[in-house]
Amino acid sequence: MAKKQKEEKKVEPTRNQAKAITRNIGVTPRKVRLVIDLVRGKGLQEAYSILENTNKAASNVVLKTIKSAEANAVNNFHMNPSDLYISKIFAGDGPRLKRYLPRAKGSASGLVKRMSMLTVEVSMKGVR
């Protein structure tokens, strides 16, 4: 009996870009923007190495969101992971938790705990 060989079909990408959104990050948008400015426009492998060596609270969340966008691109739209780069990345305001701080003489002052939303869009190199 002859063995049947599987023929691999080359699948063309169905889109040029994919994105991932992370909501309700417990870090303020201002602190997240410090981290995302480091990786904007970079290739994925370079962005991963930058984020793994960045000592900021938001770097883990940004790293996970970029990996999610890469997984969406590869699994859903059949893009080549070596051709991907971060085309758009931005952080916006999320919900705000209003709390209070006890102060002297029985009074209290307000405290706003800010959250952020992160959007990452990856695109293929050479394709607009």
PDB file of C-alpha atoms in Angstrom:
ATOM      1  CA  MET A   1       0.000   0.000   0.000  1.00  0.00           C
ATOM      2  CA  ALA A   2       1.213   3.429  -0.849  1.00  0.00           C
ATOM      3  CA  LYS A   3       1.332   5.976   1.905  1.00  0.00           C
ATOM      4  CA  LYS A   4      -0.726   9.050   1.322  1.00  0.00           C
ATOM      5  CA  GLN A   5       1.242  12.213   1.715  1.00  0.00           C
ATOM      6  CA  LYS A   6      -0.465  15.244   3.090  1.00  0.00           C
ATOM      7  CA  GLU A   7      -0.297  18.182   0.803  1.00  0.00           C
ATOM      8  CA  GLU A   8       0.121  21.422   2.681  1.00  0.00           C
ATOM      9  CA  LYS A   9      -1.978  24.176   1.267  1.00  0.00           C
ATOM     10  CA  LYS A  10      -0.579  27.647   1.598  1.00  0.00           C
ATOM     11  CA  VAL A  11      -3.305  29.773   3.085  1.00  0.00           C
ATOM     12  CA  GLU A  12      -3.334  33.429   2.134  1.00  0.00           C
ATOM     13  CA  PRO A  13      -4.020  35.944   4.910  1.00  0.00           C
ATOM     14  CA  THR A  14      -7.620  37.079   4.950  1.00  0.00           C
ATOM     15  CA  ARG A  15      -6.785  40.482   6.435  1.00  0.00           C
ATOM     16  CA  ASN A  16      -3.806  42.778   6.857  1.00  0.00           C
ATOM     17  CA  GLN A  17      -4.310  43.638  10.517  1.00  0.00           C
ATOM     18  CA  ALA A  18      -5.621  42.217  13.762  1.00  0.00           C
ATOM     19  CA  LYS A  19      -6.253  43.774  17.133  1.00  0.00           C
ATOM     20  CA  ALA A  20      -6.728  43.005  20.796  1.00  0.00           C
ATOM     21  CA  ILE A  21      -8.323  45.107  23.517  1.00  0.00           C
ATOM     22  CA  THR A  22      -7.744  44.812  27.256  1.00  0.00           C
ATOM     23  CA  ARG A  23     -10.187  46.599  29.522  1.00  0.00           C
ATOM     24  CA  ASN A  24     -10.135  47.536  33.205  1.00  0.00           C
ATOM     25  CA  ILE A  25      -6.378  47.496  33.694  1.00  0.00           C
ATOM     26  CA  GLY A  26      -5.611  48.525  37.258  1.00  0.00           C
ATOM     27  CA  VAL A  27      -2.887  50.953  36.176  1.00  0.00           C
ATOM     28  CA  THR A  28      -3.491  54.597  35.294  1.00  0.00           C
ATOM     29  CA  PRO A  29      -3.448  55.516  31.584  1.00  0.00           C
ATOM     30  CA  ARG A  30      -0.534  57.887  32.102  1.00  0.00           C
ATOM     31  CA  LYS A  31       1.654  55.058  33.408  1.00  0.00           C
ATOM     32  CA  VAL A  32       0.562  52.725  30.608  1.00  0.00           C
ATOM     33  CA  ARG A  33       1.451  55.350  27.983  1.00  0.00           C
ATOM     34  CA  LEU A  34       5.028  55.461  29.297  1.00  0.00           C
ATOM     35  CA  VAL A  35       5.382  51.767  28.454  1.00  0.00           C
ATOM     36  CA  ILE A  36       3.555  51.697  25.118  1.00  0.00           C
ATOM     37  CA  ASP A  37       5.646  54.561  23.771  1.00  0.00           C
ATOM     38  CA  LEU A  38       8.657  52.225  23.998  1.00  0.00           C
ATOM     39  CA  VAL A  39       7.195  49.621  21.607  1.00  0.00           C
ATOM     40  CA  ARG A  40       5.092  51.618  19.125  1.00  0.00           C
ATOM     41  CA  GLY A  41       6.086  50.765  15.536  1.00  0.00           C
ATOM     42  CA  LYS A  42       8.453  47.942  16.523  1.00  0.00           C
ATOM     43  CA  GLY A  43       8.446  44.340  15.338  1.00  0.00           C
ATOM     44  CA  LEU A  44       6.949  41.799  17.706  1.00  0.00           C
ATOM     45  CA  GLN A  45      10.172  40.082  18.766  1.00  0.00           C
ATOM     46  CA  GLU A  46      11.843  43.414  19.485  1.00  0.00           C
ATOM     47  CA  ALA A  47       8.783  44.570  21.444  1.00  0.00           C
ATOM     48  CA  TYR A  48       8.802  41.371  23.508  1.00  0.00           C
ATOM     49  CA  SER A  49      12.451  41.811  24.457  1.00  0.00           C
ATOM     50  CA  ILE A  50      11.903  45.468  25.383  1.00  0.00           C
ATOM     51  CA  LEU A  51       8.885  44.692  27.565  1.00  0.00           C
ATOM     52  CA  GLU A  52      10.517  41.746  29.327  1.00  0.00           C
ATOM     53  CA  ASN A  53      13.330  44.049  30.437  1.00  0.00           C
ATOM     54  CA  THR A  54      11.154  47.013  31.410  1.00  0.00           C
ATOM     55  CA  ASN A  55      10.622  47.437  35.133  1.00  0.00           C
ATOM     56  CA  LYS A  56       7.145  49.004  35.097  1.00  0.00           C
ATOM     57  CA  ALA A  57       3.820  47.787  36.471  1.00  0.00           C
ATOM     58  CA  ALA A  58       2.107  48.049  33.078  1.00  0.00           C
ATOM     59  CA  SER A  59       4.714  46.095  31.093  1.00  0.00           C
ATOM     60  CA  ASN A  60       3.182  42.678  31.858  1.00  0.00           C
ATOM     61  CA  VAL A  61      -0.286  43.767  30.772  1.00  0.00           C
ATOM     62  CA  VAL A  62       1.048  45.360  27.581  1.00  0.00           C
ATOM     63  CA  LEU A  63       3.039  42.206  26.818  1.00  0.00           C
ATOM     64  CA  LYS A  64      -0.012  39.966  27.265  1.00  0.00           C
ATOM     65  CA  THR A  65      -2.144  42.207  25.053  1.00  0.00           C
ATOM     66  CA  ILE A  66       0.446  42.208  22.259  1.00  0.00           C
ATOM     67  CA  LYS A  67       0.678  38.416  22.453  1.00  0.00           C
ATOM     68  CA  SER A  68      -3.116  38.244  22.243  1.00  0.00           C
ATOM     69  CA  ALA A  69      -3.120  40.440  19.124  1.00  0.00           C
ATOM     70  CA  GLU A  70      -0.448  38.198  17.587  1.00  0.00           C
ATOM     71  CA  ALA A  71      -2.499  35.087  18.369  1.00  0.00           C
ATOM     72  CA  ASN A  72      -5.570  36.692  16.783  1.00  0.00           C
ATOM     73  CA  ALA A  73      -3.570  37.506  13.652  1.00  0.00           C
ATOM     74  CA  VAL A  74      -2.028  34.052  13.300  1.00  0.00           C
ATOM     75  CA  ASN A  75      -4.991  31.866  14.265  1.00  0.00           C
ATOM     76  CA  ASN A  76      -7.915  33.863  12.913  1.00  0.00           C
ATOM     77  CA  PHE A  77      -6.462  35.552   9.844  1.00  0.00           C
ATOM     78  CA  HIS A  78      -3.549  33.206   8.889  1.00  0.00           C
ATOM     79  CA  MET A  79      -0.828  35.863   9.009  1.00  0.00           C
ATOM     80  CA  ASN A  80       2.857  35.039   9.247  1.00  0.00           C
ATOM     81  CA  PRO A  81       4.107  35.948  12.757  1.00  0.00           C
ATOM     82  CA  SER A  82       7.541  37.011  11.498  1.00  0.00           C
ATOM     83  CA  ASP A  83       5.957  39.708   9.273  1.00  0.00           C
ATOM     84  CA  LEU A  84       3.971  41.398  12.041  1.00  0.00           C
ATOM     85  CA  TYR A  85       4.680  44.722  13.701  1.00  0.00           C
ATOM     86  CA  ILE A  86       2.774  46.988  16.082  1.00  0.00           C
ATOM     87  CA  SER A  87       1.004  49.488  13.867  1.00  0.00           C
ATOM     88  CA  LYS A  88      -1.281  51.098  16.460  1.00  0.00           C
ATOM     89  CA  ILE A  89      -1.158  50.994  20.225  1.00  0.00           C
ATOM     90  CA  PHE A  90      -2.930  53.375  22.563  1.00  0.00           C
ATOM     91  CA  ALA A  91      -4.294  53.582  26.093  1.00  0.00           C
ATOM     92  CA  GLY A  92      -7.491  55.327  27.067  1.00  0.00           C
ATOM     93  CA  ASP A  93      -9.436  55.976  30.225  1.00  0.00           C
ATOM     94  CA  GLY A  94     -11.355  53.147  31.787  1.00  0.00           C
ATOM     95  CA  PRO A  95     -13.802  53.294  34.673  1.00  0.00           C
ATOM     96  CA  ARG A  96     -12.854  55.231  37.773  1.00  0.00           C
ATOM     97  CA  LEU A  97     -13.353  53.988  41.304  1.00  0.00           C
ATOM     98  CA  LYS A  98     -14.247  56.749  43.732  1.00  0.00           C
ATOM     99  CA  ARG A  99     -12.974  56.124  47.227  1.00  0.00           C
ATOM    100  CA  TYR A 100     -12.264  58.283  50.248  1.00  0.00           C
ATOM    101  CA  LEU A 101      -9.290  58.802  52.505  1.00  0.00           C
ATOM    102  CA  PRO A 102      -9.779  59.452  56.220  1.00  0.00           C
ATOM    103  CA  ARG A 103      -8.245  62.744  57.266  1.00  0.00           C
ATOM    104  CA  ALA A 104      -7.644  64.603  60.485  1.00  0.00           C
ATOM    105  CA  LYS A 105     -10.468  65.570  62.862  1.00  0.00           C
ATOM    106  CA  GLY A 106     -12.950  63.065  61.444  1.00  0.00           C
ATOM    107  CA  SER A 107     -13.050  64.500  57.945  1.00  0.00           C
ATOM    108  CA  ALA A 108     -12.443  62.707  54.651  1.00  0.00           C
ATOM    109  CA  SER A 109     -11.089  63.615  51.235  1.00  0.00           C
ATOM    110  CA  GLY A 110     -11.765  62.044  47.872  1.00  0.00           C
ATOM    111  CA  LEU A 111      -9.554  59.582  46.055  1.00  0.00           C
ATOM    112  CA  VAL A 112     -10.031  58.528  42.441  1.00  0.00           C
ATOM    113  CA  LYS A 113      -8.516  55.180  41.423  1.00  0.00           C
ATOM    114  CA  ARG A 114      -8.123  55.302  37.676  1.00  0.00           C
ATOM    115  CA  MET A 115      -8.156  52.332  35.320  1.00  0.00           C
ATOM    116  CA  SER A 116      -7.234  52.168  31.671  1.00  0.00           C
ATOM    117  CA  MET A 117      -8.127  50.383  28.443  1.00  0.00           C
ATOM    118  CA  LEU A 118      -5.394  49.220  26.070  1.00  0.00           C
ATOM    119  CA  THR A 119      -5.849  48.674  22.328  1.00  0.00           C
ATOM    120  CA  VAL A 120      -3.148  47.009  20.220  1.00  0.00           C
ATOM    121  CA  GLU A 121      -3.293  46.588  16.445  1.00  0.00           C
ATOM    122  CA  VAL A 122      -0.712  44.528  14.578  1.00  0.00           C
ATOM    123  CA  SER A 123      -0.210  44.690  10.818  1.00  0.00           C
ATOM    124  CA  MET A 124       1.855  42.902   8.210  1.00  0.00           C
ATOM    125  CA  LYS A 125       5.040  44.585   7.011  1.00  0.00           C
ATOM    126  CA  GLY A 126       4.862  46.098   3.552  1.00  0.00           C
ATOM    127  CA  VAL A 127       1.060  46.063   3.434  1.00  0.00           C
ATOM    128  CA  ARG A 128      -0.984  49.134   4.246  1.00  0.00           C
TER     129      ARG A 128
END
